[in-house]
Short mmCIF file of C-alpha atoms in Angstrom, two decimals:
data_model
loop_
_atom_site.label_atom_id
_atom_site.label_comp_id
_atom_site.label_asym_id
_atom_site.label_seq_id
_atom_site.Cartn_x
_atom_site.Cartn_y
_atom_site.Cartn_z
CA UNK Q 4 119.36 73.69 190.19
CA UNK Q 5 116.50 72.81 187.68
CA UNK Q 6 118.57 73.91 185.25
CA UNK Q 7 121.12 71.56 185.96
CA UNK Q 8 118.92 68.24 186.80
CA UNK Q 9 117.71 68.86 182.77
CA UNK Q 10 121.60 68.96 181.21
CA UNK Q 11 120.86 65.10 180.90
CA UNK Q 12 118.07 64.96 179.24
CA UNK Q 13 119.06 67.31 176.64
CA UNK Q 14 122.61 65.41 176.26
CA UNK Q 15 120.77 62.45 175.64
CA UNK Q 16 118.43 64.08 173.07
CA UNK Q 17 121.70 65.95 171.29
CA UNK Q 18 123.11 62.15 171.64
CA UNK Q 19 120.18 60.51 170.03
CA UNK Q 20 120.14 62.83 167.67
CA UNK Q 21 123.62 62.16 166.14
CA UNK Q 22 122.98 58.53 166.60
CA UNK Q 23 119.60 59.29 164.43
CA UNK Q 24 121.59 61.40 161.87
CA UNK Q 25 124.58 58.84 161.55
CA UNK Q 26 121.79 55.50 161.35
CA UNK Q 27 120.12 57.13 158.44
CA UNK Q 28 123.28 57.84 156.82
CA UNK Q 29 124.71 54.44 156.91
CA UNK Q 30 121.09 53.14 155.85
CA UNK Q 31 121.38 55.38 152.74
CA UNK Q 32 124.62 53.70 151.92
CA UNK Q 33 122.95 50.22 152.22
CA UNK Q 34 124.88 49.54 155.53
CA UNK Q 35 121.91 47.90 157.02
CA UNK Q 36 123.21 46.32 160.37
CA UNK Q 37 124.96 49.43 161.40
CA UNK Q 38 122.18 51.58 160.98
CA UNK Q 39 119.70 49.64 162.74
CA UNK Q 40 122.19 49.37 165.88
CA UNK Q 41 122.66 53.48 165.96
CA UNK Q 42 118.50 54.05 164.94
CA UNK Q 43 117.69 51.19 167.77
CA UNK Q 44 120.12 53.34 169.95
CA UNK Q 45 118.60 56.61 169.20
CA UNK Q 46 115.00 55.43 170.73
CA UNK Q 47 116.97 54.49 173.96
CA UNK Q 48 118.16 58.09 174.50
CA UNK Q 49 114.35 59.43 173.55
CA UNK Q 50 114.64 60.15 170.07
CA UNK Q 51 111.66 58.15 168.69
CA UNK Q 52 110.17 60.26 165.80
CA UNK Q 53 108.14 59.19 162.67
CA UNK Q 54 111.77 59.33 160.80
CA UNK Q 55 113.03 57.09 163.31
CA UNK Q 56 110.93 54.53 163.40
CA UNK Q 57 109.94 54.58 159.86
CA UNK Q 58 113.64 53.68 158.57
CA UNK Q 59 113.24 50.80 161.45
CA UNK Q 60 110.25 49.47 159.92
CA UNK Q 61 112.42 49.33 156.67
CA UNK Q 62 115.11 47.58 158.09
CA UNK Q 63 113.22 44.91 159.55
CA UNK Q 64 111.32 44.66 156.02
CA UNK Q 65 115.32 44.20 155.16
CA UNK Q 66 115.87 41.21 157.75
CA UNK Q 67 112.54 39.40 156.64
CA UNK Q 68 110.72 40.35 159.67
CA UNK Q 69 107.49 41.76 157.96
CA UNK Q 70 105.09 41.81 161.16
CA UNK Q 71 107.81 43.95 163.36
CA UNK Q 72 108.03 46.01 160.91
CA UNK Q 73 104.16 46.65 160.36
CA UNK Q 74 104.15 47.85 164.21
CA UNK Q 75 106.67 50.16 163.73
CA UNK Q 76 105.37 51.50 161.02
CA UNK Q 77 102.21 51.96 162.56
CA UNK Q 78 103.66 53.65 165.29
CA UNK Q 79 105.65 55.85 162.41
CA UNK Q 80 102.88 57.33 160.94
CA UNK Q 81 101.44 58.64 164.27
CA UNK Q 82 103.77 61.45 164.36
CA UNK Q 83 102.54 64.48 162.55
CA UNK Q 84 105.97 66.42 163.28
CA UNK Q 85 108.07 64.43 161.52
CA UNK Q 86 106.14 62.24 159.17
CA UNK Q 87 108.62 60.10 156.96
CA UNK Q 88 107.52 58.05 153.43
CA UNK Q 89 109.51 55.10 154.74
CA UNK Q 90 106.91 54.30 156.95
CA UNK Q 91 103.99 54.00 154.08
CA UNK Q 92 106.36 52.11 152.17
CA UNK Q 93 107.22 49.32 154.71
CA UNK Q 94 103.69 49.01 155.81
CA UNK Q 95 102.80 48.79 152.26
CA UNK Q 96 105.38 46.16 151.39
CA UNK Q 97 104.73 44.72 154.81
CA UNK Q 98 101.51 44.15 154.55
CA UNK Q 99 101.86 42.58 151.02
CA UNK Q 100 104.07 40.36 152.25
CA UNK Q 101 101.85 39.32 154.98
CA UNK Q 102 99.52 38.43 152.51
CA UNK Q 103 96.66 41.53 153.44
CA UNK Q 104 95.99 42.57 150.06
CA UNK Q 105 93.18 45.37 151.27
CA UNK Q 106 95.63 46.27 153.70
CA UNK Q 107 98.30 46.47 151.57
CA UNK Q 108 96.37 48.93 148.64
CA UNK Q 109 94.90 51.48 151.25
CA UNK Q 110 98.26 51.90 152.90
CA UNK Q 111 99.35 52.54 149.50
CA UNK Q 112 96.83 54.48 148.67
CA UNK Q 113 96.73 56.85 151.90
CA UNK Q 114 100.83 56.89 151.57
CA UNK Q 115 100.59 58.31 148.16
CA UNK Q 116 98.15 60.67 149.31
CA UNK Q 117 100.94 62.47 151.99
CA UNK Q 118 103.83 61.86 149.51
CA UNK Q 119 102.43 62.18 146.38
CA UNK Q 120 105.95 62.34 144.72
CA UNK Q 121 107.96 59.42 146.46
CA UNK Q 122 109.57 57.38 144.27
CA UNK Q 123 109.16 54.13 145.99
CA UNK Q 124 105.28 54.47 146.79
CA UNK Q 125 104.56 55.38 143.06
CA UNK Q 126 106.95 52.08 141.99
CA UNK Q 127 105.28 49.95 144.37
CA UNK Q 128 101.54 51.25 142.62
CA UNK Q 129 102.90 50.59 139.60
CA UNK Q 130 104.13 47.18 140.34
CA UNK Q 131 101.09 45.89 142.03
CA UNK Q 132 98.91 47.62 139.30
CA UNK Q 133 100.48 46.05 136.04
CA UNK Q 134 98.51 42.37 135.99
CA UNK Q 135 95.29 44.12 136.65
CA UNK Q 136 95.74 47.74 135.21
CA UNK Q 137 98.96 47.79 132.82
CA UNK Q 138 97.92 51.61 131.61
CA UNK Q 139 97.74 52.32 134.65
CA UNK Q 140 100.53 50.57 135.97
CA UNK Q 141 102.95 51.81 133.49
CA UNK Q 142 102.10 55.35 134.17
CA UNK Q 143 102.61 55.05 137.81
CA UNK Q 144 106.57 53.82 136.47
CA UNK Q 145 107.14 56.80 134.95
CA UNK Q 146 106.25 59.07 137.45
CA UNK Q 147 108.65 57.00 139.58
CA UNK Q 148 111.10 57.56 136.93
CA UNK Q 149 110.12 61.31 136.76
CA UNK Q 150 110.34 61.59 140.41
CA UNK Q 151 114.14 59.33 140.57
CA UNK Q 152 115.28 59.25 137.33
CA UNK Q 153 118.61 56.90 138.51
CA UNK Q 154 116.26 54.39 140.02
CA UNK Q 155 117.17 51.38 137.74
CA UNK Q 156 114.43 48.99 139.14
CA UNK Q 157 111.62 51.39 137.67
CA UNK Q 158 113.28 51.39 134.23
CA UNK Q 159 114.03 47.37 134.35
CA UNK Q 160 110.23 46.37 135.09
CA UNK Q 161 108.94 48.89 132.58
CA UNK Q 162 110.97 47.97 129.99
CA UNK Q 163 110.46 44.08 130.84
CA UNK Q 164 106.88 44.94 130.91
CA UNK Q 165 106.46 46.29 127.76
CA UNK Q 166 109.19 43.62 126.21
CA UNK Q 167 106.09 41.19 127.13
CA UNK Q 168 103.18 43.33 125.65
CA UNK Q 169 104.88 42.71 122.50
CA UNK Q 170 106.15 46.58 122.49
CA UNK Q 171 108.91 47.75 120.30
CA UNK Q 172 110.27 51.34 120.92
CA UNK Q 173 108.05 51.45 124.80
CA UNK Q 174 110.55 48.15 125.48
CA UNK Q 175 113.35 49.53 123.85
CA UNK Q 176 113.88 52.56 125.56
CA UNK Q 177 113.66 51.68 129.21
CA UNK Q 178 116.06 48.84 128.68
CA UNK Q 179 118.52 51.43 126.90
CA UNK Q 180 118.46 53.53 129.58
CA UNK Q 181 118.81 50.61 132.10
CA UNK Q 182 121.76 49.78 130.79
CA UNK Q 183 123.06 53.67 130.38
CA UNK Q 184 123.53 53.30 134.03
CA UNK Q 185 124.03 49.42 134.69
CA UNK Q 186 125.83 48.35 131.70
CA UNK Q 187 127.76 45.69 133.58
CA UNK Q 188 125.64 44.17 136.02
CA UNK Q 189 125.13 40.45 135.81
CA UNK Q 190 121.85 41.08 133.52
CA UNK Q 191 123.39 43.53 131.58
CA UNK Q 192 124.48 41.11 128.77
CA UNK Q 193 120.74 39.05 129.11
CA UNK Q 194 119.45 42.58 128.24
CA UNK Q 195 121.24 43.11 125.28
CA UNK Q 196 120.49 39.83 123.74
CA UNK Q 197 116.81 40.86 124.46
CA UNK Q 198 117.36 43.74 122.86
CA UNK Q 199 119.21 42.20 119.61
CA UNK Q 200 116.10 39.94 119.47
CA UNK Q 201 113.81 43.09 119.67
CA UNK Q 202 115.38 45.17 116.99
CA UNK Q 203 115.60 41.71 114.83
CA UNK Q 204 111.75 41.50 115.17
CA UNK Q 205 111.05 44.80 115.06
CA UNK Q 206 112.83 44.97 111.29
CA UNK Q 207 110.15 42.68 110.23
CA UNK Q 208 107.27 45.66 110.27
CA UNK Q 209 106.69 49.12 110.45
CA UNK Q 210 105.32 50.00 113.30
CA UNK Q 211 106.67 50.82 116.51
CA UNK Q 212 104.73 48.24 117.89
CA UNK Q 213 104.65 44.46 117.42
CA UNK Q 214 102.35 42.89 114.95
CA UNK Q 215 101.73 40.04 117.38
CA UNK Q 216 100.74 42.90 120.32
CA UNK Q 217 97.15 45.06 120.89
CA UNK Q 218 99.29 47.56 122.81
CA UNK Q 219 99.18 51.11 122.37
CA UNK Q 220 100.56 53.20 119.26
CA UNK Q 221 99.77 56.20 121.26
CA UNK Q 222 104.18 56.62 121.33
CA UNK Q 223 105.68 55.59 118.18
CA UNK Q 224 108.84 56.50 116.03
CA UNK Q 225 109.56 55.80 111.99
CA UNK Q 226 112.72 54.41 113.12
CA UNK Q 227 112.99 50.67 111.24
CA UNK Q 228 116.18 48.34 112.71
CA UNK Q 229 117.92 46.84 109.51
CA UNK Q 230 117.51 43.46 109.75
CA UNK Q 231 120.49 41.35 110.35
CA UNK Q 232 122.20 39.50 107.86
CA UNK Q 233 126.54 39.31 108.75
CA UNK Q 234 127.96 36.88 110.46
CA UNK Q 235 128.44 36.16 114.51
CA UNK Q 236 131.43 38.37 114.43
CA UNK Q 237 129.62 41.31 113.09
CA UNK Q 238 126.58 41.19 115.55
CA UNK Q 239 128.15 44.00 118.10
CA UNK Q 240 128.52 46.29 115.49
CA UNK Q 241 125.00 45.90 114.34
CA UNK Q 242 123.98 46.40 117.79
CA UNK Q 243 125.71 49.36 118.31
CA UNK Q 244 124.74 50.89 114.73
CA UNK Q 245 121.06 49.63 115.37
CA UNK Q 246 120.96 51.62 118.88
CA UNK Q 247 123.09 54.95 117.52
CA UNK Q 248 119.80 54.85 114.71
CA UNK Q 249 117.08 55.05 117.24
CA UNK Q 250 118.59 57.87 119.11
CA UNK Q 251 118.87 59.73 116.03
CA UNK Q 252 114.78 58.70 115.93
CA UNK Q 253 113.59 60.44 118.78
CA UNK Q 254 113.08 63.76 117.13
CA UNK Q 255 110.70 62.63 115.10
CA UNK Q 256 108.71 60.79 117.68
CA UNK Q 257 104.81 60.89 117.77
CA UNK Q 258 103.19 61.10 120.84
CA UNK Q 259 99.61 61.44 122.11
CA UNK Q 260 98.79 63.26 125.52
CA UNK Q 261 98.04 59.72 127.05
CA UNK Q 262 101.45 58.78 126.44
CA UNK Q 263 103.21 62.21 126.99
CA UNK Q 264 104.94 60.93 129.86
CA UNK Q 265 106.94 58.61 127.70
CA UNK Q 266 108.84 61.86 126.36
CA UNK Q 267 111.44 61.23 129.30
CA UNK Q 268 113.18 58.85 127.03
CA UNK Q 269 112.76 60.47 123.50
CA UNK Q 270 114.21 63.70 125.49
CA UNK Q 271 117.10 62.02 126.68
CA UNK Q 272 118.59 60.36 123.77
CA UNK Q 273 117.69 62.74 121.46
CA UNK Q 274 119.94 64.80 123.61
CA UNK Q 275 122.59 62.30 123.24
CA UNK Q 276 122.54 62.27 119.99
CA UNK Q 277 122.25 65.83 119.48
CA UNK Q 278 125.54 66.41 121.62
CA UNK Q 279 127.07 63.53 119.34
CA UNK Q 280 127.27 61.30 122.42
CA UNK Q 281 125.05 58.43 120.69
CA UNK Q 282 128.36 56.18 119.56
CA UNK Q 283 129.98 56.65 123.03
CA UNK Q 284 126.65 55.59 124.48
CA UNK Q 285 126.03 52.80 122.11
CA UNK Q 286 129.10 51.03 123.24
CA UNK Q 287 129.06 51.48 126.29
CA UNK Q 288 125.67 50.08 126.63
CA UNK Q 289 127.11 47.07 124.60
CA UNK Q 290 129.81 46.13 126.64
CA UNK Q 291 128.50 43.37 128.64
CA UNK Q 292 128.01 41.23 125.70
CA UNK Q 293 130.59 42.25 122.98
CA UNK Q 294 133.25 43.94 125.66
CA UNK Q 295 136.40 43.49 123.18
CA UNK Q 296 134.41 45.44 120.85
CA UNK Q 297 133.14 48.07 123.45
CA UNK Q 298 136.56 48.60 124.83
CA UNK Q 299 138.51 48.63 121.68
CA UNK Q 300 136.47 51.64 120.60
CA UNK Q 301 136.99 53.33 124.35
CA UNK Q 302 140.82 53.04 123.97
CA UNK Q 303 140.53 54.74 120.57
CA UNK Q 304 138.32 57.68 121.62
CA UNK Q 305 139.33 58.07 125.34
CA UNK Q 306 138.15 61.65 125.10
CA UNK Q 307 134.16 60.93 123.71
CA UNK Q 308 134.10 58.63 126.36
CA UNK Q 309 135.19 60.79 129.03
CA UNK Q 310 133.02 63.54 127.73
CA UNK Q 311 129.93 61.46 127.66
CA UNK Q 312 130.67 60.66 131.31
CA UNK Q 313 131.55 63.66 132.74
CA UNK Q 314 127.88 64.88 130.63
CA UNK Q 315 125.92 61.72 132.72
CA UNK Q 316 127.22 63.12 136.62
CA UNK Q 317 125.56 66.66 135.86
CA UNK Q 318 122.13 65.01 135.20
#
């Protein structure tokens, strides 16, 4: 008879759990509304654990409501059985958006110190450290990088960052890889202007950082851009010559142990080039802004391009 009265319970806990499973499923895909329907669902039939409620807290980050989602977050972080990063994150972000800057830094601080290799918490450090900190801040990027290499947002603000210090190859190499994955985006073509400017000031000395800039040589390559001197119609291919040169570079690149972590992006397209990927590459990371060019060279070697994509889904 006891045995009996407790079927329900347990078919509501098997219930929540799908409902738990399927909400953080759809949240990974981005479907935002779905999810929090089947997560808000899941606490109804009793499933209510720090994975739960910490994927609620993001979601109502998500819908602008920053103080809902500080109490569930606080209520996330409670549960020692199932402890989830998402709720360090949206009390982090929640509280910065509530304007608690103390707040804000411990939660970030205590969050990193249970998930010392999330992605998210070490991008959000890094983000709130570069105006104060930007040694610092830019080595909390890369071990967001290290940790999710295919998190674009983490290459887009380092490279921007550095773009500003008056960097050369620290600017140049974020952005490349940036657009290795988002080469069409809305941006994408803004980026590789930003780039053309870069290599076009970066001709003008020999360092591999600007002149103009106190920033670190600690990361540096003998790599020189030729400086531009064709006409309008002939800028692509400079581009795309300019970019094949610096992967060809990145063997030879100095580096001190402060800077080691910058290796990620030597290692990666001197691995292009070393599997003779670095023209595919090239144009494909010019496309947004000289696309006849990009694609005219993709119908002609249908089977470099292939190769180089088929190469990017193993890593």
């Amino acid at each position: 008879m006891l045995a009996l009265l407790a079927l329900p319970a347990l078919w509501g806990q098997s219930k929540g759990q799908e409902m738990k499973d399927e909400g953080l499923r759809l949240m990974g895909r981005g479907v935002m509304d779905s999810a929090m329907v089947l997560l808000d669902q899941a606490v109804l039939l009793g499933v209510s654990d720090g994975e739960v409620l910490g994927a609620q807290a993001l979601l109502y980050l998500e819908q602008g409501d920053a103080q809902r989602a500080l109490e569930k977050a606080v209520d996330a972080r409670k549960d020692q059985q199932r402890p989830s990063p998402d709720a360090w994150v949206a009390g982090t972000l929640a509280h910065a958006e509530l304007g608690n800057v103390s707040q804000r830094d411990r939660w970030l601080e205590q969050g990193l110190e249970a998930f010392p290799g999330d992605y998210r918490l070490l991008y959000h450090a890094g983000r709130f450290a570069l105006p104060f900190d930007p040694e610092n801040g830019q080595r909390y990027l890369l071990r967001a990088i290290y940790a999710y290499p295919a998190f674009g947002e983490a290459h887009l603000l380092l490279g921007e960052q550095m773009y500003r210090r008056g960097e050369n190859l620290k600017a140049a190499l974020p952005m490349l890889y940036y657009l290795t994955m988002f080469h069409d985006e809305a941006h994408s073509a803004d980026l590789v202007a930003a780039l053309e400017r870069l290599y076009d000031s970066w001709s003008a000395n020999q360092e591999s950082i600007s002149k103009f800039s106190r920033a670190s040589s600690g990361f540096k390559s003998d790599f020189l851009p030729q400086v531009f001197s064709g006409t309008r119609d002939e800028k692509g291919d400079w581009f795309v010559a300019q970019t094949m040169d610096l992967m060809a570079h990145m063997s030879q690149v100095e580096v001190n142990s402060e800077d080691a972590l910058w290796v990620f992006y030597s290692d990666f397209f001197e691995q292009i080039h070393h599997l003779e990927f670095a023209e595919a590459l090239a144009h494909h990371i010019a496309y947004s802004r000289y696309p006849d060019l990009s694609m005219l060279w993709i119908n002609d070697n249908p089977r470099e391009y292939e190769m180089l994509g088929d190469w990017m889904l193993l890593q």
